[in-house]
Short mmCIF file of C-alpha atoms in Angstrom, two decimals:
data_model
loop_
_atom_site.label_atom_id
_atom_site.label_comp_id
_atom_site.label_asym_id
_atom_site.label_seq_id
_atom_site.Cartn_x
_atom_site.Cartn_y
_atom_site.Cartn_z
CA UNK A 1 110.08 84.13 125.44
CA UNK A 2 108.66 87.56 124.71
CA UNK A 3 108.45 86.70 121.04
CA UNK A 4 106.49 83.51 121.69
CA UNK A 5 104.12 85.29 124.07
CA UNK A 6 103.62 88.04 121.52
CA UNK A 7 102.84 85.53 118.80
CA UNK A 8 100.41 83.65 121.05
CA UNK A 9 98.70 86.85 122.15
CA UNK A 10 98.09 87.97 118.58
CA UNK A 11 97.39 84.58 117.01
CA UNK A 12 95.23 83.30 119.84
CA UNK A 13 93.45 86.36 121.11
CA UNK A 14 93.67 89.62 119.15
CA UNK A 15 93.27 88.17 115.67
CA UNK A 16 90.29 85.91 116.45
CA UNK A 17 88.71 88.78 118.33
CA UNK A 18 89.18 91.26 115.49
CA UNK A 19 88.14 88.85 112.75
CA UNK A 20 85.31 86.96 114.45
CA UNK A 21 83.84 89.33 117.02
CA UNK A 22 84.32 92.62 115.20
CA UNK A 23 84.61 91.61 111.57
CA UNK A 24 86.76 93.47 109.05
CA UNK A 25 85.79 94.88 105.69
CA UNK A 26 89.10 95.64 104.01
CA UNK A 27 89.36 97.48 100.71
CA UNK A 28 92.55 97.29 98.59
CA UNK A 29 94.35 94.80 100.78
CA UNK A 30 97.02 94.37 98.11
CA UNK A 31 98.30 97.88 98.87
CA UNK A 32 99.67 96.83 102.25
CA UNK A 33 103.48 96.80 102.30
CA UNK A 34 104.93 93.31 102.06
CA UNK A 35 108.30 94.16 103.59
CA UNK A 36 109.90 96.88 105.68
CA UNK A 37 110.81 99.62 105.98
CA UNK A 38 107.37 101.18 105.64
CA UNK A 39 105.15 103.57 107.54
CA UNK A 40 101.45 102.89 108.05
CA UNK A 41 99.64 106.17 108.71
CA UNK A 42 96.06 105.90 109.93
CA UNK A 43 93.47 108.05 111.64
CA UNK A 44 93.13 107.39 115.36
CA UNK A 45 89.91 107.01 117.35
CA UNK A 46 90.46 104.09 119.66
CA UNK A 47 92.98 101.65 121.12
CA UNK A 48 91.36 99.14 118.83
CA UNK A 49 92.96 100.90 115.83
CA UNK A 50 96.36 99.43 116.60
CA UNK A 51 94.95 95.95 117.09
CA UNK A 52 93.04 96.06 113.81
CA UNK A 53 96.01 97.39 111.85
CA UNK A 54 98.28 94.70 113.26
CA UNK A 55 95.74 92.02 112.38
CA UNK A 56 95.82 93.08 108.74
CA UNK A 57 99.32 91.68 108.33
CA UNK A 58 99.96 87.96 107.96
CA UNK A 59 101.24 86.35 111.16
CA UNK A 60 104.72 85.68 109.79
CA UNK A 61 105.15 89.43 109.34
CA UNK A 62 104.22 90.11 112.95
CA UNK A 63 107.84 90.37 114.25
CA UNK A 64 108.54 93.38 112.04
CA UNK A 65 105.30 95.32 112.69
CA UNK A 66 105.47 97.84 115.54
CA UNK A 67 103.01 100.55 116.55
CA UNK A 68 104.35 103.94 117.56
CA UNK A 69 102.90 104.89 120.94
CA UNK A 70 103.17 107.63 123.52
CA UNK A 71 105.76 106.86 126.19
CA UNK A 72 103.97 108.81 128.93
CA UNK A 73 100.87 106.65 128.46
CA UNK A 74 102.32 103.22 127.73
CA UNK A 75 105.41 103.35 129.91
CA UNK A 76 103.51 104.63 132.94
CA UNK A 77 104.17 101.76 135.31
CA UNK A 78 106.09 98.48 135.39
CA UNK A 79 103.25 96.19 134.27
CA UNK A 80 102.06 98.31 131.40
CA UNK A 81 105.65 98.86 130.32
CA UNK A 82 106.31 95.13 130.21
CA UNK A 83 103.08 94.53 128.28
CA UNK A 84 103.75 97.37 125.84
CA UNK A 85 107.36 96.38 125.16
CA UNK A 86 107.08 92.61 125.02
CA UNK A 87 103.56 91.86 123.86
CA UNK A 88 102.45 94.79 121.74
CA UNK A 89 106.01 95.69 120.76
CA UNK A 90 105.59 99.45 120.73
CA UNK A 91 108.03 102.05 119.48
CA UNK A 92 107.83 104.55 122.36
CA UNK A 93 108.02 108.26 121.64
CA UNK A 94 107.97 111.13 124.13
CA UNK A 95 105.17 113.58 123.52
CA UNK A 96 107.00 116.30 125.45
CA UNK A 97 110.53 117.24 124.51
CA UNK A 98 112.98 116.95 127.39
CA UNK A 99 115.79 119.09 125.98
CA UNK A 100 116.44 121.08 122.84
CA UNK A 101 118.61 118.51 121.04
CA UNK A 102 116.33 115.66 121.92
CA UNK A 103 114.47 114.28 118.93
CA UNK A 104 111.23 112.60 120.06
CA UNK A 105 111.08 110.62 116.83
CA UNK A 106 114.50 108.98 117.35
CA UNK A 107 113.00 105.50 118.14
CA UNK A 108 111.10 105.67 114.83
CA UNK A 109 114.32 106.32 112.92
CA UNK A 110 115.92 103.31 114.59
CA UNK A 111 112.97 101.10 113.72
CA UNK A 112 112.91 102.23 110.08
CA UNK A 113 116.64 101.65 109.75
CA UNK A 114 116.11 98.12 111.01
CA UNK A 115 113.64 97.49 108.15
CA UNK A 116 110.61 97.46 110.40
CA UNK A 117 107.04 98.41 109.46
CA UNK A 118 105.84 101.06 111.89
CA UNK A 119 102.25 102.02 112.55
CA UNK A 120 102.05 105.76 112.99
CA UNK A 121 99.05 107.87 113.96
CA UNK A 122 99.65 111.34 112.50
CA UNK A 123 96.78 112.78 114.55
CA UNK A 124 98.78 112.15 117.70
CA UNK A 125 96.15 111.02 120.15
CA UNK A 126 92.73 109.46 119.92
CA UNK A 127 90.19 111.99 118.69
CA UNK A 128 86.41 112.15 119.01
CA UNK A 129 84.61 109.02 117.79
CA UNK A 130 84.26 108.86 114.00
CA UNK A 131 85.75 112.30 113.35
CA UNK A 132 89.05 113.19 111.72
CA UNK A 133 91.33 115.33 113.87
CA UNK A 134 94.06 117.76 112.86
CA UNK A 135 97.20 116.09 111.50
CA UNK A 136 100.46 116.90 113.30
CA UNK A 137 103.76 117.49 111.53
CA UNK A 138 105.60 114.37 112.78
CA UNK A 139 104.66 112.24 109.78
CA UNK A 140 105.97 114.85 107.33
CA UNK A 141 109.26 114.99 109.20
CA UNK A 142 109.62 111.21 109.05
CA UNK A 143 108.73 111.14 105.35
CA UNK A 144 111.19 113.95 104.65
CA UNK A 145 114.06 112.21 106.41
CA UNK A 146 113.32 108.85 104.80
CA UNK A 147 112.19 109.81 101.30
CA UNK A 148 112.31 106.26 99.96
CA UNK A 149 110.15 104.73 102.65
CA UNK A 150 106.53 104.39 101.50
CA UNK A 151 103.88 105.99 103.71
CA UNK A 152 100.67 103.99 103.37
CA UNK A 153 97.58 106.03 104.32
CA UNK A 154 94.79 103.98 105.88
CA UNK A 155 91.34 105.19 106.80
CA UNK A 156 89.60 103.35 109.62
CA UNK A 157 85.90 103.63 110.28
CA UNK A 158 83.85 102.15 113.10
CA UNK A 159 86.54 101.95 115.74
CA UNK A 160 85.15 104.92 117.62
CA UNK A 161 81.86 103.05 117.79
CA UNK A 162 83.51 99.87 119.03
CA UNK A 163 85.62 101.42 121.75
CA UNK A 164 85.57 105.21 122.02
CA UNK A 165 88.02 107.09 124.17
CA UNK A 166 87.17 107.19 127.84
CA UNK A 167 84.78 104.24 127.78
CA UNK A 168 85.41 100.81 129.21
CA UNK A 169 82.85 98.84 127.24
CA UNK A 170 83.62 97.23 123.89
CA UNK A 171 80.56 96.86 121.65
CA UNK A 172 80.99 94.81 118.46
CA UNK A 173 80.50 96.57 115.12
CA UNK A 174 81.86 95.64 111.71
CA UNK A 175 84.89 97.75 111.04
CA UNK A 176 85.89 99.31 107.73
CA UNK A 177 89.51 99.58 106.63
CA UNK A 178 90.29 101.52 103.44
CA UNK A 179 93.89 101.31 102.30
CA UNK A 180 95.24 104.02 100.02
CA UNK A 181 98.15 104.21 97.56
CA UNK A 182 101.45 104.87 99.25
CA UNK A 183 102.97 108.35 99.40
CA UNK A 184 106.66 109.22 99.34
CA UNK A 185 108.26 112.20 100.97
CA UNK A 186 111.03 112.76 98.44
CA UNK A 187 109.15 114.97 96.04
CA UNK A 188 107.72 117.74 98.16
CA UNK A 189 108.06 119.98 101.19
CA UNK A 190 106.69 118.87 104.52
CA UNK A 191 103.73 121.24 104.33
CA UNK A 192 102.85 119.92 100.92
CA UNK A 193 103.25 116.36 102.18
CA UNK A 194 100.81 116.98 105.04
CA UNK A 195 98.31 118.47 102.63
CA UNK A 196 98.62 115.48 100.32
CA UNK A 197 98.26 113.05 103.19
CA UNK A 198 95.15 114.83 104.41
CA UNK A 199 93.44 114.95 101.04
CA UNK A 200 94.25 111.30 100.49
CA UNK A 201 92.72 110.27 103.81
CA UNK A 202 89.64 112.38 103.09
CA UNK A 203 89.29 110.74 99.68
CA UNK A 204 89.55 107.30 101.28
CA UNK A 205 86.90 108.34 103.79
CA UNK A 206 84.64 109.47 100.97
CA UNK A 207 84.95 106.08 99.23
CA UNK A 208 82.85 104.34 101.83
CA UNK A 209 79.95 106.79 102.14
CA UNK A 210 80.31 106.48 105.90
CA UNK A 211 77.80 108.37 107.98
CA UNK A 212 78.88 110.35 111.00
CA UNK A 213 77.87 109.09 114.41
CA UNK A 214 75.64 111.23 116.58
CA UNK B 1 70.20 53.12 105.95
CA UNK B 2 69.17 56.16 103.99
CA UNK B 3 70.07 58.50 106.83
CA UNK B 4 73.45 56.84 107.30
CA UNK B 5 74.24 57.30 103.62
CA UNK B 6 73.32 60.97 103.85
CA UNK B 7 75.53 61.41 106.91
CA UNK B 8 78.53 59.67 105.37
CA UNK B 9 78.23 61.75 102.24
CA UNK B 10 78.07 64.91 104.38
CA UNK B 11 81.28 63.97 106.19
CA UNK B 12 83.08 63.36 102.92
CA UNK B 13 81.75 66.55 101.35
CA UNK B 14 82.58 68.63 104.44
CA UNK B 15 86.13 67.32 104.65
CA UNK B 16 86.67 67.85 100.93
CA UNK B 17 85.48 71.43 101.21
CA UNK B 18 87.93 72.08 104.05
CA UNK B 19 90.92 71.15 101.85
CA UNK B 20 90.90 74.24 99.62
CA UNK B 21 90.31 76.37 102.71
CA UNK B 22 93.54 75.18 104.27
CA UNK B 23 95.78 74.54 101.25
CA UNK B 24 97.56 77.04 99.00
CA UNK B 25 96.18 75.34 95.88
CA UNK B 26 93.49 77.94 94.98
CA UNK B 27 96.09 80.66 94.65
CA UNK B 28 97.81 78.74 91.87
CA UNK B 29 94.56 78.34 90.02
CA UNK B 30 93.61 81.97 90.52
CA UNK B 31 96.91 83.31 89.17
CA UNK B 32 96.03 81.88 85.78
CA UNK B 33 92.79 83.78 85.47
CA UNK B 34 93.14 87.00 87.39
CA UNK B 35 95.65 89.87 87.47
CA UNK B 36 98.00 89.64 90.46
CA UNK B 37 96.52 92.77 92.02
CA UNK B 38 93.26 90.99 92.82
CA UNK B 39 94.72 87.66 93.93
CA UNK B 40 95.07 88.28 97.67
CA UNK B 41 91.53 89.49 98.13
CA UNK B 42 90.11 86.73 95.93
CA UNK B 43 92.08 84.04 97.67
CA UNK B 44 91.05 85.18 101.12
CA UNK B 45 87.42 85.46 100.10
CA UNK B 46 87.44 82.03 98.52
CA UNK B 47 89.10 80.50 101.55
CA UNK B 48 86.54 82.00 103.90
CA UNK B 49 83.67 80.71 101.79
CA UNK B 50 85.07 77.18 101.65
CA UNK B 51 85.65 77.27 105.37
CA UNK B 52 82.10 78.39 106.13
CA UNK B 53 80.60 75.81 103.78
CA UNK B 54 82.75 73.03 105.21
CA UNK B 55 81.86 73.99 108.76
CA UNK B 56 78.20 74.09 107.85
CA UNK B 57 78.22 70.72 106.17
CA UNK B 58 80.05 69.13 109.09
CA UNK B 59 77.71 70.71 111.60
CA UNK B 60 74.73 69.24 109.78
CA UNK B 61 76.06 65.98 111.13
CA UNK B 62 77.10 66.52 114.70
CA UNK B 63 73.74 67.66 115.80
CA UNK B 64 73.36 69.74 118.87
CA UNK B 65 76.43 71.41 120.35
CA UNK B 66 78.06 72.43 117.10
CA UNK B 67 74.78 73.68 115.69
CA UNK B 68 74.24 75.88 118.74
CA UNK B 69 77.72 77.28 118.45
CA UNK B 70 77.45 77.90 114.73
CA UNK B 71 73.97 79.38 114.80
CA UNK B 72 74.60 81.42 117.93
CA UNK B 73 77.50 82.88 116.02
CA UNK B 74 75.39 83.40 112.90
CA UNK B 75 72.75 85.24 114.94
CA UNK B 76 75.43 87.38 116.55
CA UNK B 77 76.94 88.14 113.17
CA UNK B 78 73.60 89.11 111.66
CA UNK B 79 72.74 91.47 114.51
CA UNK B 80 76.17 93.04 114.27
CA UNK B 81 75.77 93.59 110.52
CA UNK B 82 72.39 95.16 111.19
CA UNK B 83 73.75 97.51 113.84
CA UNK B 84 76.64 98.48 111.61
CA UNK B 85 74.47 99.30 108.63
CA UNK B 86 71.71 101.18 110.39
CA UNK B 87 72.27 104.53 112.10
CA UNK B 88 72.53 104.15 115.86
CA UNK B 89 72.67 106.79 118.57
CA UNK B 90 75.89 107.19 120.51
CA UNK B 91 73.97 107.00 123.77
CA UNK B 92 72.60 103.55 122.87
CA UNK B 93 75.95 101.79 123.15
CA UNK B 94 75.04 100.10 126.41
CA UNK B 95 71.67 99.03 125.06
CA UNK B 96 73.37 97.50 122.04
CA UNK B 97 75.70 95.58 124.32
CA UNK B 98 72.72 94.31 126.30
CA UNK B 99 71.07 93.07 123.11
CA UNK B 100 74.13 90.95 122.31
CA UNK B 101 73.67 89.32 125.70
CA UNK B 102 70.17 88.20 124.69
CA UNK B 103 71.58 85.68 122.18
CA UNK B 104 72.74 83.12 124.78
CA UNK B 105 69.45 83.48 126.64
CA UNK B 106 67.53 82.83 123.45
CA UNK B 107 69.68 79.79 122.64
CA UNK B 108 69.19 78.52 126.18
CA UNK B 109 65.41 78.74 125.76
CA UNK B 110 65.61 76.80 122.50
CA UNK B 111 67.99 74.22 123.95
CA UNK B 112 65.67 73.58 126.85
CA UNK B 113 62.83 72.99 124.45
CA UNK B 114 60.75 75.89 125.74
CA UNK B 115 59.33 76.65 122.32
CA UNK B 116 56.66 79.14 123.34
CA UNK B 117 59.08 81.06 125.53
CA UNK B 118 61.67 81.15 122.77
CA UNK B 119 59.14 82.50 120.29
CA UNK B 120 57.85 85.23 122.62
CA UNK B 121 61.00 86.23 124.46
CA UNK B 122 62.52 88.54 121.85
CA UNK B 123 59.29 90.28 120.72
CA UNK B 124 58.29 90.94 124.32
CA UNK B 125 61.71 92.32 125.12
CA UNK B 126 61.80 94.44 121.98
CA UNK B 127 58.27 95.85 122.34
CA UNK B 128 58.09 96.41 126.08
CA UNK B 129 61.51 96.60 127.72
CA UNK B 130 63.59 98.11 124.91
CA UNK B 131 61.48 101.31 124.58
CA UNK B 132 61.77 101.90 128.32
CA UNK B 133 65.51 101.41 128.22
CA UNK B 134 66.05 103.67 125.25
CA UNK B 135 63.68 106.34 126.54
CA UNK B 136 65.45 106.44 129.87
CA UNK B 137 68.83 106.90 128.22
CA UNK B 138 68.18 109.57 125.61
CA UNK B 139 65.04 111.23 124.24
CA UNK B 140 66.20 112.97 121.11
CA UNK B 141 65.50 111.04 117.94
CA UNK B 142 63.80 108.41 120.06
CA UNK B 143 61.19 107.03 117.66
CA UNK B 144 63.55 106.64 114.71
CA UNK B 145 66.15 104.91 116.77
CA UNK B 146 63.64 102.66 118.50
CA UNK B 147 61.93 101.52 115.33
CA UNK B 148 65.17 100.77 113.55
CA UNK B 149 66.29 98.78 116.52
CA UNK B 150 63.01 96.85 116.87
CA UNK B 151 62.84 96.02 113.22
CA UNK B 152 66.53 95.14 113.11
CA UNK B 153 66.40 92.74 116.03
CA UNK B 154 63.25 90.97 114.89
CA UNK B 155 64.44 90.66 111.30
CA UNK B 156 67.78 89.18 112.28
CA UNK B 157 67.89 87.54 115.71
CA UNK B 158 64.29 86.45 115.94
CA UNK B 159 64.00 85.08 112.42
CA UNK B 160 67.31 83.25 112.74
CA UNK B 161 66.29 81.74 116.06
CA UNK B 162 63.17 80.32 114.44
CA UNK B 163 65.46 78.67 111.91
CA UNK B 164 67.49 77.19 114.76
CA UNK B 165 64.35 75.76 116.30
CA UNK B 166 63.31 74.19 113.02
CA UNK B 167 66.75 72.77 112.44
CA UNK B 168 66.99 71.12 115.82
CA UNK B 169 63.48 69.74 115.99
CA UNK B 170 62.87 67.62 112.92
CA UNK B 171 59.23 67.35 112.06
CA UNK B 172 57.79 64.04 113.05
CA UNK B 173 56.10 63.60 109.72
CA UNK B 174 59.30 63.74 107.69
CA UNK B 175 62.39 62.79 109.66
CA UNK B 176 64.78 62.62 106.70
CA UNK B 177 64.23 65.94 105.02
CA UNK B 178 63.27 68.08 108.03
CA UNK B 179 65.96 69.58 110.22
CA UNK B 180 69.15 69.64 108.19
CA UNK B 181 67.24 69.20 104.97
CA UNK B 182 65.24 72.32 105.73
CA UNK B 183 68.44 74.24 106.34
CA UNK B 184 69.85 73.20 102.98
CA UNK B 185 66.61 74.20 101.30
CA UNK B 186 66.65 77.63 102.96
CA UNK B 187 70.27 78.18 102.10
CA UNK B 188 69.86 77.13 98.49
CA UNK B 189 66.88 79.47 98.22
CA UNK B 190 68.78 82.40 99.69
CA UNK B 191 71.88 81.78 97.56
CA UNK B 192 69.97 81.37 94.30
CA UNK B 193 68.00 84.48 95.11
CA UNK B 194 71.19 86.44 95.67
CA UNK B 195 72.81 85.08 92.53
CA UNK B 196 69.86 85.94 90.31
CA UNK B 197 69.43 89.36 91.83
CA UNK B 198 73.07 90.20 91.42
CA UNK B 199 73.18 89.04 87.82
CA UNK B 200 69.96 90.80 86.89
CA UNK B 201 70.99 94.08 88.50
CA UNK B 202 74.42 93.88 86.90
CA UNK B 203 72.91 93.36 83.50
CA UNK B 204 70.48 96.20 84.02
CA UNK B 205 73.29 98.50 85.07
CA UNK B 206 75.50 97.66 82.10
CA UNK B 207 72.81 97.69 79.41
#
């Protein structure tokens, strides 16, 4: 039941909305992973980010694509929890550690071991519209533990214009998606990995000559 | 008789154009000519183009409702492209949203046959109400933002809505070619223009 509802929600609502109302301009679509396990790592400005990234994949891949999301936000009450688990299909992670042995990224490990494609936002939470925020270390940890899993960096532009944080109104703009070559964590330390990820995202951002939004 | 023939040929052409949009056949043709890296993007692009063309050809037939839908969407799309390309102020988000809401009003004016109102509605809004709105929201960078917005709306929404009017009201003097015929003429002109410009600029860049 949940699966059918999820399919209907994405095929009938999210995808038409993203493609027809917003409009996508995707560069290097062939670099998207075709099968799991894989990690999609994108910059984060808006809730729309997740929707756009999930619309990039063909519909038959939908069952294996799951966004990583903050448990304290998405599992706040019963209705949102149901929606997040069954319709969006999130991988919930705790932003605050409960005890010392607790690993907040445990749900991500489970998903990757089940050959899923997870959508990860290394910046943590939604930053200011159309600005890159500081990258947190979670992505490097994941890449270090799963050295063979490709990390695909994706730069998104325009989402902060469409639906910035703290606003209720969605205004249509064409959205740019620049997909980069995948990184692997096996070859370097986590600090080095973060640096590589950051430079790659900045290079992708430079490809489009995007102007900042004031 | 002549009109019927034109209509039948449009139906056949439109349906034929829809086939490659929905079938996997193009991908097999493309794999022969292009490296596999480019196939996905090419295939998707090709499919979209066939779909648009097919939709357009079919809508040339079923006059009113489909034309309103299609052209309302085309107007919306053109404004959105304009707003994406030009620099906008963050504080103008609500104004931009309001401008999208003008499209149905404009289409309503055209559908009701209020030609004069439909011609004057957008310019009056853009020249009198829009400056007040934008001035009341934010005053820094006001003139730049206002002029870009005025020019953008008139060059996209207003021009396109004139095309809608011409499409839906065939000239009495030439009932066969006017309307849909005018649309085809405009489209052919725009496409040939684009093709020539692209080829000429490419050649200039490479030589």
